[in-house]
mmCIF file of C-alpha atoms in Angstrom:
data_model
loop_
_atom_site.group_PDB
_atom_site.id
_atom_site.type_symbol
_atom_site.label_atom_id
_atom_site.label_comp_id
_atom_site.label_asym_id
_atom_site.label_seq_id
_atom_site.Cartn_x
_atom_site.Cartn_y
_atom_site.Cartn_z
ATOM 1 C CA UNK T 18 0.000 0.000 0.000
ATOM 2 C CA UNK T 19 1.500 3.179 -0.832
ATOM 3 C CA UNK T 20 1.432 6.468 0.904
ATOM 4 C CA UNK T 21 2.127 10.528 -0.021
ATOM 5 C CA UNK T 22 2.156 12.746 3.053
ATOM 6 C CA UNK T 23 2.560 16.266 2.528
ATOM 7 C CA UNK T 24 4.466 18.283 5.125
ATOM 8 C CA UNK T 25 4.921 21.948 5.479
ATOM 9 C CA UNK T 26 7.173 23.271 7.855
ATOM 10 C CA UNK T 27 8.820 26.742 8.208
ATOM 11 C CA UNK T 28 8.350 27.642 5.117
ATOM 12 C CA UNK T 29 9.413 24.672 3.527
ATOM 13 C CA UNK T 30 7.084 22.117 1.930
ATOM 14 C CA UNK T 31 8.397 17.996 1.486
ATOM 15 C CA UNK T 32 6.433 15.100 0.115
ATOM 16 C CA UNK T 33 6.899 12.246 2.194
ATOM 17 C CA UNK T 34 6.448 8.842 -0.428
ATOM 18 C CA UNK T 35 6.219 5.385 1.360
ATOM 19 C CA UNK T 36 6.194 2.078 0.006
ATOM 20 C CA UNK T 37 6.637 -0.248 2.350
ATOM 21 C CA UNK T 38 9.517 -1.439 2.938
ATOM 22 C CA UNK T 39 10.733 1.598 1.259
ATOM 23 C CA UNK T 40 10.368 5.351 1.824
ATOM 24 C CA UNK T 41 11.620 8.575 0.579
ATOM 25 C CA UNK T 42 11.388 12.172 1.255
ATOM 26 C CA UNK T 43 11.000 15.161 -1.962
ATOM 27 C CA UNK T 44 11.668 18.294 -0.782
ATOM 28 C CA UNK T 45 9.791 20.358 -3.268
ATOM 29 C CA UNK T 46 11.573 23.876 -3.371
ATOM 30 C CA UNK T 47 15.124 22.037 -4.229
ATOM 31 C CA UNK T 48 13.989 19.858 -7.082
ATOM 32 C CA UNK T 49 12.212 22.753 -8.482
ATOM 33 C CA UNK T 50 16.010 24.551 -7.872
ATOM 34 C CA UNK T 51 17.874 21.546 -9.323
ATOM 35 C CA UNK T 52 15.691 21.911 -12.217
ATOM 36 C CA UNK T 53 16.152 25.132 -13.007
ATOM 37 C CA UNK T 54 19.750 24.841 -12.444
ATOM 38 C CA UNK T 55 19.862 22.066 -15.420
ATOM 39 C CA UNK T 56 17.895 23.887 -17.490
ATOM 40 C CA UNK T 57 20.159 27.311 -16.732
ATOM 41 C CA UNK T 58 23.177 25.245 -17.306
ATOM 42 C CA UNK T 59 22.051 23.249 -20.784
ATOM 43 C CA UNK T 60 21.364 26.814 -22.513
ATOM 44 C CA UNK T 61 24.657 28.389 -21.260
ATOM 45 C CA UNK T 62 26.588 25.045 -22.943
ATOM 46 C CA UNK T 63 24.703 25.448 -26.078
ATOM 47 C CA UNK T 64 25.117 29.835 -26.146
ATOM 48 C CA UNK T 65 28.876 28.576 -25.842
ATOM 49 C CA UNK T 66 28.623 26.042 -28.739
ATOM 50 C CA UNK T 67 27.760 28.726 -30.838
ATOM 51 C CA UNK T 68 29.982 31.416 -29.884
ATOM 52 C CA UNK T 69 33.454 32.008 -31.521
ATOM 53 C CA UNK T 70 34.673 32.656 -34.621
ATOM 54 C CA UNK T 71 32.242 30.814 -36.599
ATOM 55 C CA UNK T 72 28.958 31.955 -34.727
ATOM 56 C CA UNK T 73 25.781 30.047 -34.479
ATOM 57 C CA UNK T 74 22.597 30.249 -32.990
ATOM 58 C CA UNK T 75 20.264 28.067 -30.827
ATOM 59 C CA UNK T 76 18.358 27.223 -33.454
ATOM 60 C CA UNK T 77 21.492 25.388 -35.061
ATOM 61 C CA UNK T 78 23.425 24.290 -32.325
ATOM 62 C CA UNK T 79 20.842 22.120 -30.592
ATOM 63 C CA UNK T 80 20.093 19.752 -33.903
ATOM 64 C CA UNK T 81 23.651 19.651 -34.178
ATOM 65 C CA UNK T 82 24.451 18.542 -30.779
ATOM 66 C CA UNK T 83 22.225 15.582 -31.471
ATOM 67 C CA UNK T 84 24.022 14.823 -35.051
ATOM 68 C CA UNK T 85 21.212 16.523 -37.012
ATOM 69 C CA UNK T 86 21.745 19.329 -40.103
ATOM 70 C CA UNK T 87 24.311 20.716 -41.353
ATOM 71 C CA UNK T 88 27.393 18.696 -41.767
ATOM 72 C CA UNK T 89 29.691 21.728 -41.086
ATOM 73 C CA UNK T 90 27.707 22.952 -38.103
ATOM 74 C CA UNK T 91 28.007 19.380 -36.823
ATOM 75 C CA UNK T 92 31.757 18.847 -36.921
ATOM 76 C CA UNK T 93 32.179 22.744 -35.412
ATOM 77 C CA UNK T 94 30.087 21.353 -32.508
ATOM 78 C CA UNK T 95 30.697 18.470 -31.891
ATOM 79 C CA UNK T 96 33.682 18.137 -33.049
ATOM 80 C CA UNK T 97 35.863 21.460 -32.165
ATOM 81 C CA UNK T 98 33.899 22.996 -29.444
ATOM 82 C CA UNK T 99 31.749 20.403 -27.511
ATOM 83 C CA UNK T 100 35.210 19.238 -26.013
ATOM 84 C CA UNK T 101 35.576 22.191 -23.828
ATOM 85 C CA UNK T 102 32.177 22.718 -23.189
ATOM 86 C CA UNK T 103 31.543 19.345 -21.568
ATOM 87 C CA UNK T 104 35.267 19.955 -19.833
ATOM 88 C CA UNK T 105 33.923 22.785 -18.574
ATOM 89 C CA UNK T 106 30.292 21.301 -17.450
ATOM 90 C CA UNK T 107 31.980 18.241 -15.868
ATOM 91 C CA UNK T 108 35.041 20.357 -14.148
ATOM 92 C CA UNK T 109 32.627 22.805 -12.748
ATOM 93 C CA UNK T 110 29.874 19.460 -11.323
ATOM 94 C CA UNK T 111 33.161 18.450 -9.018
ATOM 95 C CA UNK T 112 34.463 21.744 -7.932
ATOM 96 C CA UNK T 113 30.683 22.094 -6.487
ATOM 97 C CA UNK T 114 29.999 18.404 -5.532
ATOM 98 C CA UNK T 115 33.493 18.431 -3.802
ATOM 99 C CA UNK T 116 33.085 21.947 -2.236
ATOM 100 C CA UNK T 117 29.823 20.957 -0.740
ATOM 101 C CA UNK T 118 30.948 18.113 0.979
ATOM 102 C CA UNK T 119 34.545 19.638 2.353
ATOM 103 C CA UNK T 120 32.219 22.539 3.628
ATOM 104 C CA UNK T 121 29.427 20.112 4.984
ATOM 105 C CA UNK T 122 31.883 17.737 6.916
ATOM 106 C CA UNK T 123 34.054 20.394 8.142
ATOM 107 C CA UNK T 124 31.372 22.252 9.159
ATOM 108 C CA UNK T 125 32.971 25.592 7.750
ATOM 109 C CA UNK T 126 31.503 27.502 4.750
ATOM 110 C CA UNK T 127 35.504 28.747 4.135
ATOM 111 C CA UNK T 128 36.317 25.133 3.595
ATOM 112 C CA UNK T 129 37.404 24.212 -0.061
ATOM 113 C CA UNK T 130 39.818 22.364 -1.495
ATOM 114 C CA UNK T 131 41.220 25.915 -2.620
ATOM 115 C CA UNK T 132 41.825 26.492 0.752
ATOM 116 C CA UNK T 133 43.316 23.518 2.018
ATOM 117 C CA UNK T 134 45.810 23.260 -0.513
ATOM 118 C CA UNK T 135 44.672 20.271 -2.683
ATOM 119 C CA UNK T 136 44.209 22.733 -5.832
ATOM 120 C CA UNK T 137 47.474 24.086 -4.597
ATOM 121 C CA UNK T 138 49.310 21.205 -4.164
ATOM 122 C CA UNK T 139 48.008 19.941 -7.837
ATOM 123 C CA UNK T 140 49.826 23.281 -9.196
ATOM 124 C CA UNK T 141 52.825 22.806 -7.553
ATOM 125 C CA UNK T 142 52.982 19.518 -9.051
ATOM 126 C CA UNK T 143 52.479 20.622 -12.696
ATOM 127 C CA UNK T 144 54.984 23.612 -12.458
ATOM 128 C CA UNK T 145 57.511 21.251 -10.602
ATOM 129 C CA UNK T 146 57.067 18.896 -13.967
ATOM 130 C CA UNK T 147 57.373 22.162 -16.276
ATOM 131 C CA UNK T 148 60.461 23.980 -14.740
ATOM 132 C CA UNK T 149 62.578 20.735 -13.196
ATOM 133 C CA UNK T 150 61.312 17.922 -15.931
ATOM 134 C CA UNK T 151 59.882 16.003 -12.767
ATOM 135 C CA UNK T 152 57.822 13.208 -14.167
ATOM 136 C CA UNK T 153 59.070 14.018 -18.039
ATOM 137 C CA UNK T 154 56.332 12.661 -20.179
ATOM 138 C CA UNK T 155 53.813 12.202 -17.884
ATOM 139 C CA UNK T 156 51.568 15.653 -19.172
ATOM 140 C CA UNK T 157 50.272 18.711 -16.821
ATOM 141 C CA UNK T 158 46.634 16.645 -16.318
ATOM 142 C CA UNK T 159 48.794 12.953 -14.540
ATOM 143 C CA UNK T 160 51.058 15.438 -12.622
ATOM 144 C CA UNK T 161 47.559 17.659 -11.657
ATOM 145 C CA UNK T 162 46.002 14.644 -10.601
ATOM 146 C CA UNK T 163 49.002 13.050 -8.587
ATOM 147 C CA UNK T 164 50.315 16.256 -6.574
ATOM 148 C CA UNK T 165 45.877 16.704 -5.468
ATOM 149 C CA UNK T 166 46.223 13.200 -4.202
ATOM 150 C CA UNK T 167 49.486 13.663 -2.665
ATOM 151 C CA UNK T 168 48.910 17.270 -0.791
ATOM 152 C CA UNK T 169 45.416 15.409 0.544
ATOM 153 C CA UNK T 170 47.303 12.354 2.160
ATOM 154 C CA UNK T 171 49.586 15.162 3.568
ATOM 155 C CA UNK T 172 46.845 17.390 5.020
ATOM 156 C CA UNK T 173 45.165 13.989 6.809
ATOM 157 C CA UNK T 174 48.457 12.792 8.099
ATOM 158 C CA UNK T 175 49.290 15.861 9.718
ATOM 159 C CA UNK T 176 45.752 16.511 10.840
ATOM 160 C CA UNK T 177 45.357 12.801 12.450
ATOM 161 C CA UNK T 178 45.596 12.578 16.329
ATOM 162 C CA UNK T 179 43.648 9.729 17.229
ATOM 163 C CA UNK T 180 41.599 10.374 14.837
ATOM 164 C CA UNK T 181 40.896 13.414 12.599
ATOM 165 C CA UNK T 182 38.567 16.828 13.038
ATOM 166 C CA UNK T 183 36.958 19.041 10.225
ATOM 167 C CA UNK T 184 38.633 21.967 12.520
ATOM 168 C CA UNK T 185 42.032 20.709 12.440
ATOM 169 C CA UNK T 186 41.512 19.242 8.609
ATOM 170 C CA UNK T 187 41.392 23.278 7.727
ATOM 171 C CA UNK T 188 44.185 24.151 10.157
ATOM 172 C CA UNK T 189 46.566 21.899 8.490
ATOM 173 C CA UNK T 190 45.226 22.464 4.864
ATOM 174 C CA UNK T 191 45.877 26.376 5.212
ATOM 175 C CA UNK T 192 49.534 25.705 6.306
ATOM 176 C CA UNK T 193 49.764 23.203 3.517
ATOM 177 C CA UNK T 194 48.185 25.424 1.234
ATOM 178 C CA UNK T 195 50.713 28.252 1.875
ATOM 179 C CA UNK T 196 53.581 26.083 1.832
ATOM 180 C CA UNK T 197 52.512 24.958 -1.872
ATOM 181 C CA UNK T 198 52.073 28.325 -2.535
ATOM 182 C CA UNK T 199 55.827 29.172 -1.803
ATOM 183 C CA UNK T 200 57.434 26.269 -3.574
ATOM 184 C CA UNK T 201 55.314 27.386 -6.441
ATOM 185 C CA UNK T 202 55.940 30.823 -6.622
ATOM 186 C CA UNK T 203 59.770 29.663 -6.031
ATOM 187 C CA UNK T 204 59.691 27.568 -9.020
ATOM 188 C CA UNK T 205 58.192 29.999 -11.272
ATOM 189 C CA UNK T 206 61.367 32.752 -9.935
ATOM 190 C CA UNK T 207 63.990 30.383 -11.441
ATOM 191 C CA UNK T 208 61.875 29.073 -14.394
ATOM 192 C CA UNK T 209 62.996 30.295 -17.826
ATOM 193 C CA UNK T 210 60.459 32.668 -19.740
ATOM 194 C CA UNK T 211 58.899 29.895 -21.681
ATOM 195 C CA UNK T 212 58.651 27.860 -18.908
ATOM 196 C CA UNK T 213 57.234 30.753 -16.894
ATOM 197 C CA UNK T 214 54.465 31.315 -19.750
ATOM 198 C CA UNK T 215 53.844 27.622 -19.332
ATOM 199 C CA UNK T 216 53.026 26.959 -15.634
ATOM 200 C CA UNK T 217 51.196 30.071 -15.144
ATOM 201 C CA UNK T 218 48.755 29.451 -18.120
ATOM 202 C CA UNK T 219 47.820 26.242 -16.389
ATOM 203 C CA UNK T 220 47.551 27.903 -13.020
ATOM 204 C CA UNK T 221 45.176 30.040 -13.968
ATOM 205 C CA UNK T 222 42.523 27.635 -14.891
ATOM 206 C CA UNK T 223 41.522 27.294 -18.893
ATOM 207 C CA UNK T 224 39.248 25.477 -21.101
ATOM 208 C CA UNK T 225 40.900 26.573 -24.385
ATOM 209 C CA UNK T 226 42.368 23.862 -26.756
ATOM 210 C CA UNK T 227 40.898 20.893 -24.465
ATOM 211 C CA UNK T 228 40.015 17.899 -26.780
ATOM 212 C CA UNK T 229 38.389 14.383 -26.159
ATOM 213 C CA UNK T 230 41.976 13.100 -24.533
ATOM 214 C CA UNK T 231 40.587 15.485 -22.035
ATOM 215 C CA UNK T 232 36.913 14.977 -21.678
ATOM 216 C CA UNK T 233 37.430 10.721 -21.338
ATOM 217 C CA UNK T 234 39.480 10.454 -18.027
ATOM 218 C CA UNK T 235 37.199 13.206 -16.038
ATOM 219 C CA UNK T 236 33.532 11.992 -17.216
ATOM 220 C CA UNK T 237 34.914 8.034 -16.199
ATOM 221 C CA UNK T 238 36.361 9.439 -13.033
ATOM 222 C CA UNK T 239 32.579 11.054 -12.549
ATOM 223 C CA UNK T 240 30.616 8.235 -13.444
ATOM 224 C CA UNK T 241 32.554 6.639 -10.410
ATOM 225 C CA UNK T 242 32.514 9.455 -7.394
ATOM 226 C CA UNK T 243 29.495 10.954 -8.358
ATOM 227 C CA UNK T 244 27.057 8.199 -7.218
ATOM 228 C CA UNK T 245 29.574 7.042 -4.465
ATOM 229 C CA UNK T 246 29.204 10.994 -2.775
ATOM 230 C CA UNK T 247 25.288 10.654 -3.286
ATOM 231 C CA UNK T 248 25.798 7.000 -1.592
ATOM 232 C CA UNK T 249 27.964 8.483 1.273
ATOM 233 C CA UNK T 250 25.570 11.575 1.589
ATOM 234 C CA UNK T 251 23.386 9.955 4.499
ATOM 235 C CA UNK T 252 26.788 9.488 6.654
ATOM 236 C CA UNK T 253 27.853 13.710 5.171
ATOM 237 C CA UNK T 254 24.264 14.401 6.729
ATOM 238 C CA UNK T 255 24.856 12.929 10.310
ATOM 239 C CA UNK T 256 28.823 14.335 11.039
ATOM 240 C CA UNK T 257 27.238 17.708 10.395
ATOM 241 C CA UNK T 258 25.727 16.908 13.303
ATOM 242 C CA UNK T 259 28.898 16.023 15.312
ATOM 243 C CA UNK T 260 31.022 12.847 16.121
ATOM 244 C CA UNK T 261 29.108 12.273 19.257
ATOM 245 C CA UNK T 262 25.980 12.343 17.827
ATOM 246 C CA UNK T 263 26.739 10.538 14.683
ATOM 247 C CA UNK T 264 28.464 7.978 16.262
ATOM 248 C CA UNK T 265 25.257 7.355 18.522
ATOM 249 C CA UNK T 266 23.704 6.821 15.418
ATOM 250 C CA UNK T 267 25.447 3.967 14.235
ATOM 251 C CA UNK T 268 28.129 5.933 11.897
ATOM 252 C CA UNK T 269 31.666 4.751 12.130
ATOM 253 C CA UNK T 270 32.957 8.262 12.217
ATOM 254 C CA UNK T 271 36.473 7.766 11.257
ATOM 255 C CA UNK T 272 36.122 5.691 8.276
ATOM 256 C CA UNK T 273 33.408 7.921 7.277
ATOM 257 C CA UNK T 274 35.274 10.796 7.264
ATOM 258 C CA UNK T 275 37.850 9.436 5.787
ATOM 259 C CA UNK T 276 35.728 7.662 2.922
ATOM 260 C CA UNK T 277 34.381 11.411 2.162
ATOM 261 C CA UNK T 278 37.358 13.049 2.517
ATOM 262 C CA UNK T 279 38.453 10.559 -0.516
ATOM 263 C CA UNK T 280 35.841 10.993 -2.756
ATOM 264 C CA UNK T 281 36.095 14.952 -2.656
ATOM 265 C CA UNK T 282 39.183 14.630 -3.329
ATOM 266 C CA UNK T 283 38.996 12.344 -5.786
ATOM 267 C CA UNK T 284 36.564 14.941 -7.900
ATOM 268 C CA UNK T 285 38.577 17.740 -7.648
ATOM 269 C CA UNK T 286 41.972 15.965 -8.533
ATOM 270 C CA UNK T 287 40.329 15.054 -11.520
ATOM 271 C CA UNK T 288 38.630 18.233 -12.125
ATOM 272 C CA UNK T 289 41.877 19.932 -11.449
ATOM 273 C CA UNK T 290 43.931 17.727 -14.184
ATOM 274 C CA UNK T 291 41.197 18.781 -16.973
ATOM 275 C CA UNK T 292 40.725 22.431 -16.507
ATOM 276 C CA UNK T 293 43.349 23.654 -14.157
ATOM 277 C CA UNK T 294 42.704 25.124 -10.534
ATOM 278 C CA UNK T 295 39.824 27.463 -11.558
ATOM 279 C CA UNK T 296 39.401 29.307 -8.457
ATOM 280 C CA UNK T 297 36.556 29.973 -6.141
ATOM 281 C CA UNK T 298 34.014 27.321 -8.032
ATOM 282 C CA UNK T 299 34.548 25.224 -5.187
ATOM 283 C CA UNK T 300 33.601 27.700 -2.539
ATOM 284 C CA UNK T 301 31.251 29.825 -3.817
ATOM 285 C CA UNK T 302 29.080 26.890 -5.635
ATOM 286 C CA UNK T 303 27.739 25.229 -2.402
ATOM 287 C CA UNK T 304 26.772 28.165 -0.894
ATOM 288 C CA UNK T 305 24.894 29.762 -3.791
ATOM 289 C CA UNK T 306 23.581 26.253 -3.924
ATOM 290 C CA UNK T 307 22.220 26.163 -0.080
ATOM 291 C CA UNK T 308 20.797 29.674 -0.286
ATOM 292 C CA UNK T 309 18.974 28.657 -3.658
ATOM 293 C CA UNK T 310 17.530 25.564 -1.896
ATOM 294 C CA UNK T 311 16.948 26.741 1.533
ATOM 295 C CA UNK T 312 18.262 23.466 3.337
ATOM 296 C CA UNK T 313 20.019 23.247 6.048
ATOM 297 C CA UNK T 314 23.302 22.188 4.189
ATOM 298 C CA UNK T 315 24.793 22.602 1.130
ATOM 299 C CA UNK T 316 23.277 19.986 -1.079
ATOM 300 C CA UNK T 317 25.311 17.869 -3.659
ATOM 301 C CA UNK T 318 22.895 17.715 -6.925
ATOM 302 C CA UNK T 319 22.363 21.510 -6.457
ATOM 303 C CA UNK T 320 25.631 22.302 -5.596
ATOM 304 C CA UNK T 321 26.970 20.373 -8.756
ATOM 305 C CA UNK T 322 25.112 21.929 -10.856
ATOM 306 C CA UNK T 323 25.297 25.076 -9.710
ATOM 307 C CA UNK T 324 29.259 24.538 -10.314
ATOM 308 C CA UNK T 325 28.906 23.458 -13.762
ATOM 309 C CA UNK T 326 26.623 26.279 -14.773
ATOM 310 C CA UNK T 327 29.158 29.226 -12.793
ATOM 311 C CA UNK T 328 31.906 27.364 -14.508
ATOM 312 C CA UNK T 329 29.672 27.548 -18.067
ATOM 313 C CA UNK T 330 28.726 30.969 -17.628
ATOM 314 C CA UNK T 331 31.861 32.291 -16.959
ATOM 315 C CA UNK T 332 33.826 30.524 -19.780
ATOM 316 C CA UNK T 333 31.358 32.282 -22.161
ATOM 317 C CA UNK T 334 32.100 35.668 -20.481
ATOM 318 C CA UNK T 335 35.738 34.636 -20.459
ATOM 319 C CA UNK T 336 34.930 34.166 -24.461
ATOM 320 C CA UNK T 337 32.890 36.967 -25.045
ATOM 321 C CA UNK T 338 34.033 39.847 -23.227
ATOM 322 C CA UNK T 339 37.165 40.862 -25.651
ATOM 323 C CA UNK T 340 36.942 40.813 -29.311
ATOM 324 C CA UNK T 341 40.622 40.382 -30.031
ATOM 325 C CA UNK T 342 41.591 37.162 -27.293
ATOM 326 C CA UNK T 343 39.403 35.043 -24.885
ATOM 327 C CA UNK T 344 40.193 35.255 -21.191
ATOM 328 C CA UNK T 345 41.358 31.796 -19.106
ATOM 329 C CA UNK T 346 38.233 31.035 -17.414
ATOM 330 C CA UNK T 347 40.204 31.204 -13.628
ATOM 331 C CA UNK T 348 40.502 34.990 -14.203
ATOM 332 C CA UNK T 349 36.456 35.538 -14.841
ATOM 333 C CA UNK T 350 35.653 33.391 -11.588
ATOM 334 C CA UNK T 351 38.544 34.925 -9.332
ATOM 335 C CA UNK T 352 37.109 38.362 -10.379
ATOM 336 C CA UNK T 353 33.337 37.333 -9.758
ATOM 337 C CA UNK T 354 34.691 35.034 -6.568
ATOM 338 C CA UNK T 355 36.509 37.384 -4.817
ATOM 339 C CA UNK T 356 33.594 39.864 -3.866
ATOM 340 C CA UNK T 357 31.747 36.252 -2.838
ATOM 341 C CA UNK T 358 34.898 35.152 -1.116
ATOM 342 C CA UNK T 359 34.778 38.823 1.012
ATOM 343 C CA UNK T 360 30.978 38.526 1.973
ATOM 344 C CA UNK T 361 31.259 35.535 3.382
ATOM 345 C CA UNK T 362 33.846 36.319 5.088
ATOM 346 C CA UNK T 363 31.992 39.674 6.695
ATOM 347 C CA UNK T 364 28.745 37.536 7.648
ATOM 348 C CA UNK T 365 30.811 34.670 9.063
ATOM 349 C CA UNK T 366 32.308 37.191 11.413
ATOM 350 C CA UNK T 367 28.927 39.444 12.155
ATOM 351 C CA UNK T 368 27.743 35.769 13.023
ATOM 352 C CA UNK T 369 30.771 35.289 14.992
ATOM 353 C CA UNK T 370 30.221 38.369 16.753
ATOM 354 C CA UNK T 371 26.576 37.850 17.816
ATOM 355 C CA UNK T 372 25.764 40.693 14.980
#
């Protein structure tokens, strides 16, 4: 016998759907919100299709997405520009999938990977391969992906005492994250000028030139960690609560942590390899995300999407805004994530202060 409850409580409305032995709970305001976000995000990847040199409109870049009309429209979507769109769509679902559950388990809105050093550490990697030939043949997206991994493993080592804390998770990563930020900004000093150029174009964060080779490794990585986070989310949901509290649920606290910690990590190691560190994604996404949806945490699916569609949007700004050169996309989001970066700042201390 099935059953649909409707609840409405401080202003928010859920549909409660049982089937025994199975029940679920809609909360109405952030599908509506997760649909919009799609929809928002699907029309900013096709107004990118068609911008560039050879411009198109809506009208001819959706048939041609899906193989239909013209044969030259179809190769200059999906061919030469669907590459960096889905780069960018993919890149931008990690940063805000990732970001929402650093923030969620540390309990700290600041929390990102750009602030505990894993982007960080990915850079220093890459420049180390470009200016000392470390790892000679491996490419910028293997060394990306290996110096994440690494700088994580060094931030939970150094953070474990019997066990580990979101507090002293973001304690370590900022001291990690600085001293990545040194050894980069060292290497870059003694770099030559073409090697210079190099690392600091892939520092920034940019879509431009990214082919398949690119798109394959993140949307397999993706298919993995995506439904493993959404898995994980019911153990995300009860640390927010606290280790005492989740424990007296039933959660094993450490190895939940610890299996979170992972899978964020994992999605923006890969998201870093792709696209670069595009800053701020990470920490502005799941907060956008929470305010859009009105929960009590930053939610994944929203918070995905709403970094795929910031990433989107700003790689067609980064596109459009000069008619001479296109912008990297990490200097559009740094100038809109900034300001964000400030607010939050300013409320988290009002809050602080009883304000």
């Amino acid at each position: 016998m099935s059953l649909i409850e409707v609840n409405r409580l401080a202003g928010r409305t859920t549909v409660r759907l049982a089937w025994p032995p199975v029940s679920c709970i809609l909360r109405l305001r952030l599908l509506a919100t997760c649909a919009a976000l799609a929809a928002a995000a699907f029309l900013v990847l096709c107004l990118g299709l068609g911008s560039g040199d050879y411009p198109l409109g809506l009208h001819e870049v959706v048939p041609a997405l899906f193989g239909a009309g013209d044969g030259g429209t179809v190769l200059v979507v999906r061919e030469l520009r669907l590459p960096r769109a889905l780069i960018g769509l993919l890149a931008g679902a990690a940063f805000g999938m990732s970001g929402a559950i650093l923030q969620t388990l540390t309990r700290n809105p600041l929390a990102g990977p750009d602030v505990i050093g894993i982007t960080q550490g990915a850079g220093t990697a890459v420049v180390a391969g470009v200016v000392l030939g470390l790892g000679s043949g491996l490419g910028t997206q293997t060394l990306g992906l290996a110096g994440a991994l690494l700088t994580a493993l060094l931030v939970y080592v150094l953070a474990w005492n019997r066990g580990t804390t979101g507090y002293r998770i973001v304690l370590v990563g900022i001291g990690v994250n600085w001293m990545c930020a040194s050894a980069t900004q060292y290497l870059i000093v003694r770099a030559r000028e073409f090697e210079a150029q190099q690392a600091v174009g892939w520092l920034v964060g940019d879509l431009n030139g990214r082919g398949w080779d690119s798109v394959r490794p993140l949307a397999v990585a993706l298919t993995v960690l995506v439904p493993a986070a959404l898995l994980l989310g019911r153990w995300l949901r009860a640390l927010q609560l606290g280790d005492q509290v989740a424990g007296g649920l039933g959660v094993p606290v450490q190895r939940a942590r610890l299996a979170l910690l992972c899978t964020a990590v994992g999605l923006v190691a890969f998201a870093t390899a792709a696209a670069g560190p595009v800053a701020f994604v990470a920490l502005a996404a799941p907060q956008i995300a929470l305010r859009l949806a009105g929960t009590p945490r930053p939610p994944l699916t929203a918070a995905a999407l709403t970094g795929a569609l910031v990433v989107l949007g700003c790689d067609l700004v980064a596109q459009r805004a000069f008619a001479d050169f296109e912008l990297p996309v990490g200097v559009v989001t740094g100038v809109f994530g900034a300001p964000f970066l400030l607010w939050l700042l300013a409320r988290a201390n009002r809050i602080g202060s009883g304000g």
